[in-house]
Amino acid sequence: MIIVPGLSEQQIVRLAQSDLERSMLRKKLGSPVVYRYSSPEALVFELNMRSRIAEASRAMNASRAAFAVFEYSRANPQYWNMDANGGIRLKSGVRPSDGLRDIFVNGRLYAFECATAMVIILYKATLDMIGNAAFDYYFPNLLLYDWQYDSDLRLITTNNLNEANIGDILYFKNPDFNPATPEWQGENAVVLGDNLYFGHGMGIRTGEAILETLNRRRRPGSVIPAYLTDTVLRPDFNYIRRLSGRTGSVVARIGSVSFAV
């Protein structure tokens, strides 16, 4: 169920701007969980950003950025320096928005592991939503390393897999992974809809295909299969919306009333 002050369910449905967003709304409207939004703008921002996360996932998949363990991480030296531990650190004098976009333009120059990929995708969606100026202001010292991220990329973790929606990040766990290949202990993956997920290093696959791949990387003789955990990670959409400074670009319309974020 979705509750937005002053809007009927029919009006809420009309806020969706694409089939992808209509799919998100249908799941929320049919849920026993009550989703409350302070305004139409808040709901529209979330739908838009979830779409951007899915788009960034597909763009990374197409970018040719490679999977690598931390030891072998790499980045375009025009924009980034490499830390000894495999962290990718923005060079002094480089605009964060430029450095981040280069990953998706010159992906063949980059390699990183799957948690780092998830953070990059969330940064890219945030950049697309709030624009260059706000992103450069709030994220001036980017470090891309594992699950480390700037405090202004505020994330929320829940444990209700039934409520996972497009743009959320899930975790496929391989509890009995082969110790010789610890990078296969699990896979972080973005929900794309229609049982499709993006996991860096695996690409876009069904949930069953991800589990099958992990199961092939278990220790010899293992009888403990990989599984999808109930952990769901997503941005704090309301917080990120406030970073945009309300730029005034129109994102939705109901009748003669326009809503901007």
Tab-separated table of N, CA, C and O in Angstrom, residues 128-247:
chain	number	residue	atom	x	y	z
A	128	ASP	N	23.403	11.274	-11.410
A	128	ASP	CA	22.362	11.501	-12.412
A	128	ASP	C	21.158	12.221	-11.821
A	128	ASP	O	20.483	12.989	-12.514
A	129	MET	N	20.889	11.989	-10.552
A	129	MET	CA	19.717	12.586	-9.929
A	129	MET	C	19.959	14.009	-9.434
A	129	MET	O	19.084	14.860	-9.561
A	130	ILE	N	21.123	14.283	-8.856
A	130	ILE	CA	21.320	15.592	-8.224
A	130	ILE	C	22.145	16.547	-9.079
A	130	ILE	O	22.206	17.741	-8.786
A	131	GLY	N	22.792	16.054	-10.138
A	131	GLY	CA	23.543	16.918	-11.042
A	131	GLY	C	24.993	17.118	-10.630
A	131	GLY	O	25.405	16.812	-9.509
A	132	ASN	N	25.775	17.645	-11.580
A	132	ASN	CA	27.219	17.789	-11.390
A	132	ASN	C	27.576	18.662	-10.194
A	132	ASN	O	28.430	18.303	-9.377
A	133	ALA	N	26.959	19.835	-10.109
A	133	ALA	CA	27.367	20.800	-9.084
A	133	ALA	C	27.152	20.247	-7.678
A	133	ALA	O	28.049	20.328	-6.817
A	134	ALA	N	25.975	19.692	-7.419
A	134	ALA	CA	25.695	19.148	-6.089
A	134	ALA	C	26.568	17.934	-5.810
A	134	ALA	O	27.085	17.770	-4.695
A	135	PHE	N	26.766	17.086	-6.811
A	135	PHE	CA	27.589	15.893	-6.595
A	135	PHE	C	29.029	16.293	-6.277
A	135	PHE	O	29.629	15.751	-5.337
A	136	ASP	N	29.580	17.225	-7.040
A	136	ASP	CA	30.959	17.643	-6.790
A	136	ASP	C	31.107	18.288	-5.416
A	136	ASP	O	32.162	18.175	-4.777
A	137	TYR	N	30.066	18.966	-4.954
A	137	TYR	CA	30.111	19.608	-3.638
A	137	TYR	C	30.069	18.584	-2.501
A	137	TYR	O	30.850	18.675	-1.546
A	138	TYR	N	29.166	17.620	-2.616
A	138	TYR	CA	28.954	16.682	-1.503
A	138	TYR	C	29.901	15.483	-1.521
A	138	TYR	O	30.074	14.815	-0.499
A	139	PHE	N	30.510	15.199	-2.668
A	139	PHE	CA	31.371	14.011	-2.766
A	139	PHE	C	32.747	14.397	-3.322
A	139	PHE	O	33.169	13.915	-4.368
A	140	PRO	N	33.483	15.278	-2.614
A	140	PRO	CA	34.715	15.844	-3.183
A	140	PRO	C	35.925	14.909	-3.161
A	140	PRO	O	36.853	15.097	-3.940
A	141	ASN	N	35.944	13.932	-2.281
A	141	ASN	CA	37.140	13.094	-2.104
A	141	ASN	C	36.791	11.620	-2.276
A	141	ASN	O	36.872	10.832	-1.326
A	142	LEU	N	36.425	11.259	-3.461
A	142	LEU	CA	35.953	9.897	-3.695
A	142	LEU	C	37.063	8.863	-3.487
A	142	LEU	O	38.177	9.007	-4.009
A	143	LEU	N	36.733	7.820	-2.740
A	143	LEU	CA	37.574	6.636	-2.600
A	143	LEU	C	36.694	5.441	-2.901
A	143	LEU	O	35.682	5.218	-2.233
A	144	LEU	N	37.068	4.682	-3.915
A	144	LEU	CA	36.300	3.509	-4.321
A	144	LEU	C	37.021	2.276	-3.805
A	144	LEU	O	38.050	1.851	-4.344
A	145	TYR	N	36.491	1.719	-2.738
A	145	TYR	CA	37.147	0.562	-2.128
A	145	TYR	C	36.137	-0.219	-1.302
A	145	TYR	O	35.643	0.283	-0.284
A	146	ASP	N	35.818	-1.430	-1.752
A	146	ASP	CA	34.933	-2.308	-1.009
A	146	ASP	C	33.619	-1.570	-0.693
A	146	ASP	O	33.066	-0.889	-1.548
A	147	TRP	N	33.110	-1.714	0.548
A	147	TRP	CA	31.875	-1.039	0.932
A	147	TRP	C	32.137	0.294	1.625
A	147	TRP	O	31.262	0.817	2.325
A	148	GLN	N	33.310	0.864	1.448
A	148	GLN	CA	33.557	2.198	1.983
A	148	GLN	C	32.904	3.227	1.060
A	148	GLN	O	33.013	3.141	-0.160
A	149	TYR	N	32.232	4.199	1.658
A	149	TYR	CA	31.583	5.227	0.853
A	149	TYR	C	31.422	6.491	1.684
A	149	TYR	O	31.460	6.466	2.916
A	150	ASP	N	31.241	7.608	0.984
A	150	ASP	CA	31.074	8.911	1.617
A	150	ASP	C	29.829	8.914	2.503
A	150	ASP	O	28.818	8.287	2.166
A	151	SER	N	29.875	9.666	3.590
A	151	SER	CA	28.742	9.701	4.520
A	151	SER	C	27.488	10.286	3.880
A	151	SER	O	26.371	10.038	4.352
A	152	ASP	N	27.643	11.078	2.814
A	152	ASP	CA	26.473	11.630	2.137
A	152	ASP	C	25.832	10.645	1.171
A	152	ASP	O	24.764	10.933	0.630
A	153	LEU	N	26.457	9.515	0.933
A	153	LEU	CA	25.775	8.425	0.249
A	153	LEU	C	25.153	7.563	1.343
A	153	LEU	O	25.668	6.517	1.724
A	154	ARG	N	24.049	8.025	1.850
A	154	ARG	CA	23.451	7.382	3.020
A	154	ARG	C	22.653	6.161	2.565
A	154	ARG	O	21.772	6.261	1.710
A	155	LEU	N	22.971	4.987	3.141
A	155	LEU	CA	22.333	3.742	2.747
A	155	LEU	C	21.524	3.162	3.902
A	155	LEU	O	21.825	3.391	5.073
A	156	ILE	N	20.506	2.396	3.545
A	156	ILE	CA	19.605	1.770	4.514
A	156	ILE	C	19.620	0.260	4.275
A	156	ILE	O	19.515	-0.193	3.125
A	157	THR	N	19.740	-0.506	5.336
A	157	THR	CA	19.694	-1.968	5.243
A	157	THR	C	18.437	-2.485	5.930
A	157	THR	O	18.136	-2.083	7.054
A	158	THR	N	17.705	-3.350	5.257
A	158	THR	CA	16.541	-4.017	5.846
A	158	THR	C	16.698	-5.523	5.663
A	158	THR	O	17.630	-5.988	5.011
A	159	ASN	N	15.796	-6.272	6.244
A	159	ASN	CA	15.853	-7.732	6.146
A	159	ASN	C	14.502	-8.304	5.755
A	159	ASN	O	14.018	-9.265	6.353
A	160	ASN	N	13.895	-7.706	4.743
A	160	ASN	CA	12.604	-8.179	4.240
A	160	ASN	C	12.717	-8.379	2.736
A	160	ASN	O	12.441	-7.487	1.942
A	161	LEU	N	13.149	-9.565	2.348
A	161	LEU	CA	13.390	-9.863	0.938
A	161	LEU	C	12.122	-9.732	0.106
A	161	LEU	O	12.187	-9.378	-1.076
A	162	ASN	N	10.975	-9.992	0.708
A	162	ASN	CA	9.714	-9.906	-0.034
A	162	ASN	C	9.447	-8.495	-0.550
A	162	ASN	O	8.707	-8.320	-1.518
A	163	GLU	N	10.034	-7.493	0.114
A	163	GLU	CA	9.808	-6.107	-0.283
A	163	GLU	C	10.917	-5.550	-1.174
A	163	GLU	O	10.914	-4.366	-1.499
A	164	ALA	N	11.868	-6.379	-1.577
A	164	ALA	CA	12.926	-5.919	-2.475
A	164	ALA	C	12.325	-5.462	-3.795
A	164	ALA	O	11.420	-6.101	-4.335
A	165	ASN	N	12.839	-4.366	-4.304
A	165	ASN	CA	12.294	-3.780	-5.521
A	165	ASN	C	13.437	-3.406	-6.454
A	165	ASN	O	14.613	-3.486	-6.094
A	166	ILE	N	13.097	-2.982	-7.655
A	166	ILE	CA	14.090	-2.612	-8.659
A	166	ILE	C	15.006	-1.525	-8.093
A	166	ILE	O	14.551	-0.552	-7.497
A	167	GLY	N	16.315	-1.721	-8.270
A	167	GLY	CA	17.292	-0.774	-7.750
A	167	GLY	C	17.851	-1.136	-6.392
A	167	GLY	O	18.860	-0.562	-5.972
A	168	ASP	N	17.240	-2.077	-5.696
A	168	ASP	CA	17.788	-2.547	-4.429
A	168	ASP	C	18.987	-3.456	-4.698
A	168	ASP	O	19.112	-4.058	-5.771
A	169	ILE	N	19.845	-3.584	-3.694
A	169	ILE	CA	21.009	-4.469	-3.789
A	169	ILE	C	20.823	-5.637	-2.831
A	169	ILE	O	20.551	-5.439	-1.647
A	170	LEU	N	20.950	-6.839	-3.374
A	170	LEU	CA	20.805	-8.073	-2.594
A	170	LEU	C	22.149	-8.788	-2.524
A	170	LEU	O	23.103	-8.423	-3.199
A	171	TYR	N	22.189	-9.835	-1.677
A	171	TYR	CA	23.433	-10.591	-1.536
A	171	TYR	C	23.155	-12.085	-1.643
A	171	TYR	O	22.353	-12.641	-0.891
A	172	PHE	N	23.825	-12.704	-2.603
A	172	PHE	CA	23.800	-14.153	-2.780
A	172	PHE	C	25.025	-14.711	-2.056
A	172	PHE	O	26.158	-14.420	-2.423
A	173	LYS	N	24.792	-15.533	-1.029
A	173	LYS	CA	25.874	-16.011	-0.170
A	173	LYS	C	26.262	-17.439	-0.534
A	173	LYS	O	25.396	-18.288	-0.781
A	174	ASN	N	27.561	-17.688	-0.555
A	174	ASN	CA	28.101	-19.019	-0.827
A	174	ASN	C	28.856	-19.468	0.426
A	174	ASN	O	30.070	-19.293	0.527
A	175	PRO	N	28.151	-20.036	1.426
A	175	PRO	CA	28.768	-20.256	2.740
A	175	PRO	C	29.894	-21.281	2.736
A	175	PRO	O	30.757	-21.240	3.620
A	176	ASP	N	29.906	-22.190	1.766
A	176	ASP	CA	30.930	-23.232	1.728
A	176	ASP	C	31.835	-23.050	0.510
A	176	ASP	O	32.172	-23.989	-0.188
A	177	PHE	N	32.233	-21.795	0.264
A	177	PHE	CA	33.063	-21.496	-0.899
A	177	PHE	C	34.431	-22.166	-0.795
A	177	PHE	O	34.914	-22.477	0.298
A	178	ASN	N	35.039	-22.348	-1.943
A	178	ASN	CA	36.373	-22.944	-1.993
A	178	ASN	C	37.386	-21.942	-1.446
A	178	ASN	O	37.499	-20.829	-1.957
A	179	PRO	N	38.138	-22.298	-0.405
A	179	PRO	CA	39.099	-21.348	0.176
A	179	PRO	C	40.146	-20.872	-0.822
A	179	PRO	O	40.732	-19.804	-0.631
A	180	ALA	N	40.358	-21.631	-1.886
A	180	ALA	CA	41.343	-21.225	-2.893
A	180	ALA	C	40.850	-20.052	-3.732
A	180	ALA	O	41.649	-19.353	-4.362
A	181	THR	N	39.535	-19.828	-3.730
A	181	THR	CA	38.956	-18.726	-4.504
A	181	THR	C	37.971	-17.962	-3.616
A	181	THR	O	36.753	-18.016	-3.806
A	182	PRO	N	38.478	-17.214	-2.627
A	182	PRO	CA	37.589	-16.531	-1.671
A	182	PRO	C	36.715	-15.464	-2.307
A	182	PRO	O	35.708	-15.060	-1.726
A	183	GLU	N	37.060	-15.012	-3.515
A	183	GLU	CA	36.219	-14.022	-4.193
A	183	GLU	C	34.848	-14.584	-4.559
A	183	GLU	O	33.923	-13.815	-4.888
A	184	TRP	N	34.691	-15.914	-4.465
A	184	TRP	CA	33.406	-16.546	-4.778
A	184	TRP	C	32.598	-16.861	-3.529
A	184	TRP	O	31.700	-17.700	-3.561
A	185	GLN	N	32.881	-16.162	-2.423
A	185	GLN	CA	32.109	-16.392	-1.202
A	185	GLN	C	30.720	-15.775	-1.274
A	185	GLN	O	29.881	-16.010	-0.405
A	186	GLY	N	30.458	-15.004	-2.319
A	186	GLY	CA	29.131	-14.419	-2.494
A	186	GLY	C	29.126	-13.440	-3.643
A	186	GLY	O	30.167	-13.154	-4.251
A	187	GLU	N	27.951	-12.924	-3.942
A	187	GLU	CA	27.797	-11.967	-5.037
A	187	GLU	C	26.794	-10.888	-4.644
A	187	GLU	O	25.644	-11.193	-4.293
A	188	ASN	N	27.236	-9.639	-4.666
A	188	ASN	CA	26.325	-8.507	-4.533
A	188	ASN	C	25.656	-8.279	-5.876
A	188	ASN	O	26.314	-8.322	-6.917
A	189	ALA	N	24.360	-8.008	-5.872
A	189	ALA	CA	23.648	-7.896	-7.141
A	189	ALA	C	22.523	-6.881	-7.046
A	189	ALA	O	21.802	-6.812	-6.047
A	190	VAL	N	22.365	-6.099	-8.113
A	190	VAL	CA	21.305	-5.102	-8.213
A	190	VAL	C	20.070	-5.742	-8.823
A	190	VAL	O	20.152	-6.437	-9.843
A	191	VAL	N	18.906	-5.507	-8.219
A	191	VAL	CA	17.638	-6.008	-8.753
A	191	VAL	C	17.259	-5.189	-9.989
A	191	VAL	O	17.142	-3.959	-9.922
A	192	LEU	N	17.069	-5.874	-11.128
A	192	LEU	CA	16.679	-5.212	-12.370
A	192	LEU	C	15.231	-5.477	-12.744
A	192	LEU	O	14.693	-4.831	-13.640
A	193	GLY	N	14.586	-6.425	-12.069
A	193	GLY	CA	13.211	-6.802	-12.388
A	193	GLY	C	13.153	-8.040	-13.257
A	193	GLY	O	14.138	-8.438	-13.887
A	194	ASP	N	11.972	-8.693	-13.265
A	194	ASP	CA	11.761	-9.904	-14.057
A	194	ASP	C	12.786	-10.986	-13.733
A	194	ASP	O	13.278	-11.698	-14.624
A	195	ASN	N	13.143	-11.111	-12.439
A	195	ASN	CA	14.108	-12.106	-11.972
A	195	ASN	C	15.483	-11.927	-12.603
A	195	ASN	O	16.239	-12.884	-12.751
A	196	LEU	N	15.833	-10.710	-12.985
A	196	LEU	CA	17.167	-10.415	-13.500
A	196	LEU	C	17.919	-9.557	-12.491
A	196	LEU	O	17.340	-8.681	-11.834
A	197	TYR	N	19.237	-9.822	-12.407
A	197	TYR	CA	20.110	-9.112	-11.488
A	197	TYR	C	21.410	-8.779	-12.200
A	197	TYR	O	21.838	-9.503	-13.098
A	198	PHE	N	22.037	-7.686	-11.763
A	198	PHE	CA	23.385	-7.401	-12.244
A	198	PHE	C	24.367	-7.615	-11.118
A	198	PHE	O	24.274	-6.992	-10.058
A	199	GLY	N	25.329	-8.500	-11.357
A	199	GLY	CA	26.433	-8.705	-10.436
A	199	GLY	C	27.737	-8.495	-11.185
A	199	GLY	O	27.951	-9.114	-12.235
A	200	HIS	N	28.601	-7.623	-10.684
A	200	HIS	CA	29.853	-7.329	-11.376
A	200	HIS	C	30.722	-8.576	-11.428
A	200	HIS	O	30.988	-9.200	-10.409
A	201	GLY	N	31.160	-8.931	-12.611
A	201	GLY	CA	31.919	-10.160	-12.812
A	201	GLY	C	31.067	-11.275	-13.361
A	201	GLY	O	31.567	-12.171	-14.053
A	202	MET	N	29.778	-11.256	-13.075
A	202	MET	CA	28.843	-12.233	-13.624
A	202	MET	C	28.018	-11.640	-14.755
A	202	MET	O	27.599	-12.347	-15.658
A	203	GLY	N	27.758	-10.355	-14.691
A	203	GLY	CA	26.901	-9.724	-15.685
A	203	GLY	C	25.444	-9.790	-15.275
A	203	GLY	O	25.117	-9.928	-14.092
A	204	ILE	N	24.560	-9.700	-16.246
A	204	ILE	CA	23.122	-9.724	-16.000
A	204	ILE	C	22.630	-11.162	-16.112
A	204	ILE	O	22.733	-11.782	-17.176
A	205	ARG	N	22.090	-11.673	-15.020
A	205	ARG	CA	21.676	-13.083	-14.974
A	205	ARG	C	20.419	-13.226	-14.127
A	205	ARG	O	20.068	-12.338	-13.340
A	206	THR	N	19.782	-14.369	-14.255
A	206	THR	CA	18.675	-14.701	-13.366
A	206	THR	C	19.244	-15.088	-11.999
A	206	THR	O	20.434	-15.415	-11.865
A	207	GLY	N	18.380	-15.079	-11.005
A	207	GLY	CA	18.806	-15.515	-9.688
A	207	GLY	C	19.299	-16.951	-9.688
A	207	GLY	O	20.289	-17.292	-9.037
A	208	GLU	N	18.620	-17.796	-10.458
A	208	GLU	CA	19.016	-19.205	-10.522
A	208	GLU	C	20.407	-19.354	-11.126
A	208	GLU	O	21.215	-20.181	-10.687
A	209	ALA	N	20.713	-18.548	-12.140
A	209	ALA	CA	22.022	-18.632	-12.787
A	209	ALA	C	23.131	-18.167	-11.847
A	209	ALA	O	24.238	-18.731	-11.846
A	210	ILE	N	22.853	-17.143	-11.043
A	210	ILE	CA	23.851	-16.686	-10.070
A	210	ILE	C	24.136	-17.784	-9.052
A	210	ILE	O	25.295	-18.077	-8.731
A	211	LEU	N	23.090	-18.419	-8.548
A	211	LEU	CA	23.282	-19.501	-7.574
A	211	LEU	C	24.029	-20.675	-8.193
A	211	LEU	O	24.906	-21.277	-7.550
A	212	GLU	N	23.707	-20.993	-9.423
A	212	GLU	CA	24.402	-22.095	-10.103
A	212	GLU	C	25.894	-21.802	-10.228
A	212	GLU	O	26.735	-22.676	-10.002
A	213	THR	N	26.232	-20.566	-10.577
A	213	THR	CA	27.636	-20.192	-10.696
A	213	THR	C	28.344	-20.293	-9.352
A	213	THR	O	29.460	-20.822	-9.257
A	214	LEU	N	27.722	-19.795	-8.291
A	214	LEU	CA	28.333	-19.887	-6.970
A	214	LEU	C	28.487	-21.332	-6.524
A	214	LEU	O	29.505	-21.695	-5.906
A	215	ASN	N	27.509	-22.148	-6.815
A	215	ASN	CA	27.583	-23.547	-6.396
A	215	ASN	C	28.725	-24.301	-7.071
A	215	ASN	O	29.259	-25.274	-6.513
A	216	ARG	N	29.124	-23.846	-8.242
A	216	ARG	CA	30.255	-24.482	-8.918
A	216	ARG	C	31.577	-24.067	-8.290
A	216	ARG	O	32.624	-24.655	-8.614
A	217	ARG	N	31.538	-23.066	-7.397
A	217	ARG	CA	32.761	-22.584	-6.745
A	217	ARG	C	32.809	-22.967	-5.272
A	217	ARG	O	33.488	-22.334	-4.470
A	218	ARG	N	32.115	-24.038	-4.899
A	218	ARG	CA	32.174	-24.505	-3.509
A	218	ARG	C	33.399	-25.390	-3.296
A	218	ARG	O	34.008	-25.881	-4.248
A	219	ARG	N	33.715	-25.615	-2.026
A	219	ARG	CA	34.827	-26.503	-1.709
A	219	ARG	C	34.488	-27.915	-2.185
A	219	ARG	O	33.308	-28.310	-2.210
A	220	PRO	N	35.465	-28.712	-2.567
A	220	PRO	CA	35.208	-30.081	-3.032
A	220	PRO	C	34.443	-30.887	-1.978
A	220	PRO	O	34.765	-30.863	-0.796
A	221	GLY	N	33.388	-31.563	-2.424
A	221	GLY	CA	32.598	-32.388	-1.524
A	221	GLY	C	31.543	-31.641	-0.743
A	221	GLY	O	30.806	-32.248	0.052
A	222	SER	N	31.416	-30.357	-0.951
A	222	SER	CA	30.442	-29.557	-0.200
A	222	SER	C	29.013	-29.981	-0.525
A	222	SER	O	28.669	-30.278	-1.665
A	223	VAL	N	28.176	-29.966	0.517
A	223	VAL	CA	26.743	-30.239	0.324
A	223	VAL	C	25.903	-29.043	0.784
A	223	VAL	O	24.683	-29.143	0.879
A	224	ILE	N	26.562	-27.923	1.070
A	224	ILE	CA	25.865	-26.715	1.512
A	224	ILE	C	25.748	-25.765	0.329
A	224	ILE	O	26.748	-25.218	-0.144
A	225	PRO	N	24.541	-25.554	-0.186
A	225	PRO	CA	24.403	-24.737	-1.390
A	225	PRO	C	24.416	-23.243	-1.106
A	225	PRO	O	24.178	-22.794	0.021
A	226	ALA	N	24.694	-22.486	-2.145
A	226	ALA	CA	24.563	-21.026	-2.073
A	226	ALA	C	23.090	-20.655	-1.958
A	226	ALA	O	22.206	-21.419	-2.357
A	227	TYR	N	22.818	-19.464	-1.420
A	227	TYR	CA	21.430	-19.041	-1.255
A	227	TYR	C	21.347	-17.516	-1.284
A	227	TYR	O	22.343	-16.807	-1.069
A	228	LEU	N	20.159	-17.017	-1.546
A	228	LEU	CA	19.899	-15.585	-1.519
A	228	LEU	C	19.537	-15.187	-0.097
A	228	LEU	O	18.568	-15.703	0.467
A	229	THR	N	20.295	-14.275	0.490
A	229	THR	CA	20.022	-13.836	1.861
A	229	THR	C	18.830	-12.885	1.869
A	229	THR	O	18.354	-12.435	0.822
A	230	ASP	N	18.358	-12.543	3.058
A	230	ASP	CA	17.225	-11.618	3.164
A	230	ASP	C	17.675	-10.168	3.357
A	230	ASP	O	16.861	-9.280	3.615
A	231	THR	N	18.967	-9.893	3.209
A	231	THR	CA	19.490	-8.542	3.367
A	231	THR	C	19.195	-7.708	2.124
A	231	THR	O	19.473	-8.130	0.997
A	232	VAL	N	18.619	-6.540	2.333
A	232	VAL	CA	18.272	-5.633	1.235
A	232	VAL	C	18.891	-4.272	1.529
A	232	VAL	O	18.658	-3.688	2.582
A	233	LEU	N	19.682	-3.778	0.586
A	233	LEU	CA	20.361	-2.493	0.744
A	233	LEU	C	19.826	-1.510	-0.288
A	233	LEU	O	19.676	-1.852	-1.465
A	234	ARG	N	19.555	-0.287	0.160
A	234	ARG	CA	19.076	0.742	-0.767
A	234	ARG	C	19.506	2.115	-0.255
A	234	ARG	O	19.795	2.279	0.939
A	235	PRO	N	19.536	3.123	-1.119
A	235	PRO	CA	19.845	4.482	-0.654
A	235	PRO	C	18.718	5.043	0.209
A	235	PRO	O	17.563	4.617	0.106
A	236	ASP	N	19.060	6.010	1.020
A	236	ASP	CA	18.069	6.812	1.726
A	236	ASP	C	17.589	7.871	0.738
A	236	ASP	O	18.191	8.939	0.605
A	237	PHE	N	16.533	7.559	0.013
A	237	PHE	CA	16.093	8.417	-1.085
A	237	PHE	C	15.740	9.822	-0.609
A	237	PHE	O	16.046	10.806	-1.284
A	238	ASN	N	15.106	9.938	0.546
A	238	ASN	CA	14.727	11.251	1.058
A	238	ASN	C	15.951	12.108	1.351
A	238	ASN	O	15.970	13.312	1.069
A	239	TYR	N	16.986	11.476	1.904
A	239	TYR	CA	18.203	12.226	2.210
A	239	TYR	C	18.874	12.706	0.924
A	239	TYR	O	19.276	13.874	0.812
A	240	ILE	N	19.013	11.815	-0.044
A	240	ILE	CA	19.682	12.187	-1.293
A	240	ILE	C	18.877	13.254	-2.034
A	240	ILE	O	19.444	14.151	-2.663
A	241	ARG	N	17.555	13.190	-1.940
A	241	ARG	CA	16.728	14.205	-2.597
A	241	ARG	C	17.044	15.594	-2.060
A	241	ARG	O	17.055	16.582	-2.811
A	242	ARG	N	17.336	15.685	-0.777
A	242	ARG	CA	17.646	16.987	-0.183
A	242	ARG	C	18.982	17.544	-0.664
A	242	ARG	O	19.216	18.744	-0.619
A	243	LEU	N	19.881	16.654	-1.139
A	243	LEU	CA	21.171	17.119	-1.641
A	243	LEU	C	21.040	17.859	-2.963
A	243	LEU	O	21.920	18.627	-3.340
A	244	SER	N	19.961	17.606	-3.657
A	244	SER	CA	19.805	18.184	-4.993
A	244	SER	C	19.580	19.688	-4.954
A	244	SER	O	19.724	20.363	-5.975
A	245	GLY	N	19.182	20.224	-3.811
A	245	GLY	CA	18.934	21.650	-3.698
A	245	GLY	C	17.689	22.097	-4.439
A	245	GLY	O	17.539	23.278	-4.746
A	246	ARG	N	16.801	21.112	-4.734
A	246	ARG	CA	15.544	21.423	-5.416
A	246	ARG	C	15.794	22.301	-6.638
A	246	ARG	O	15.391	23.454	-6.721
A	247	THR	N	16.405	21.691	-7.650
A	247	THR	CA	16.827	22.429	-8.842
A	247	THR	C	15.671	22.899	-9.696
A	247	THR	O	15.833	23.759	-10.549
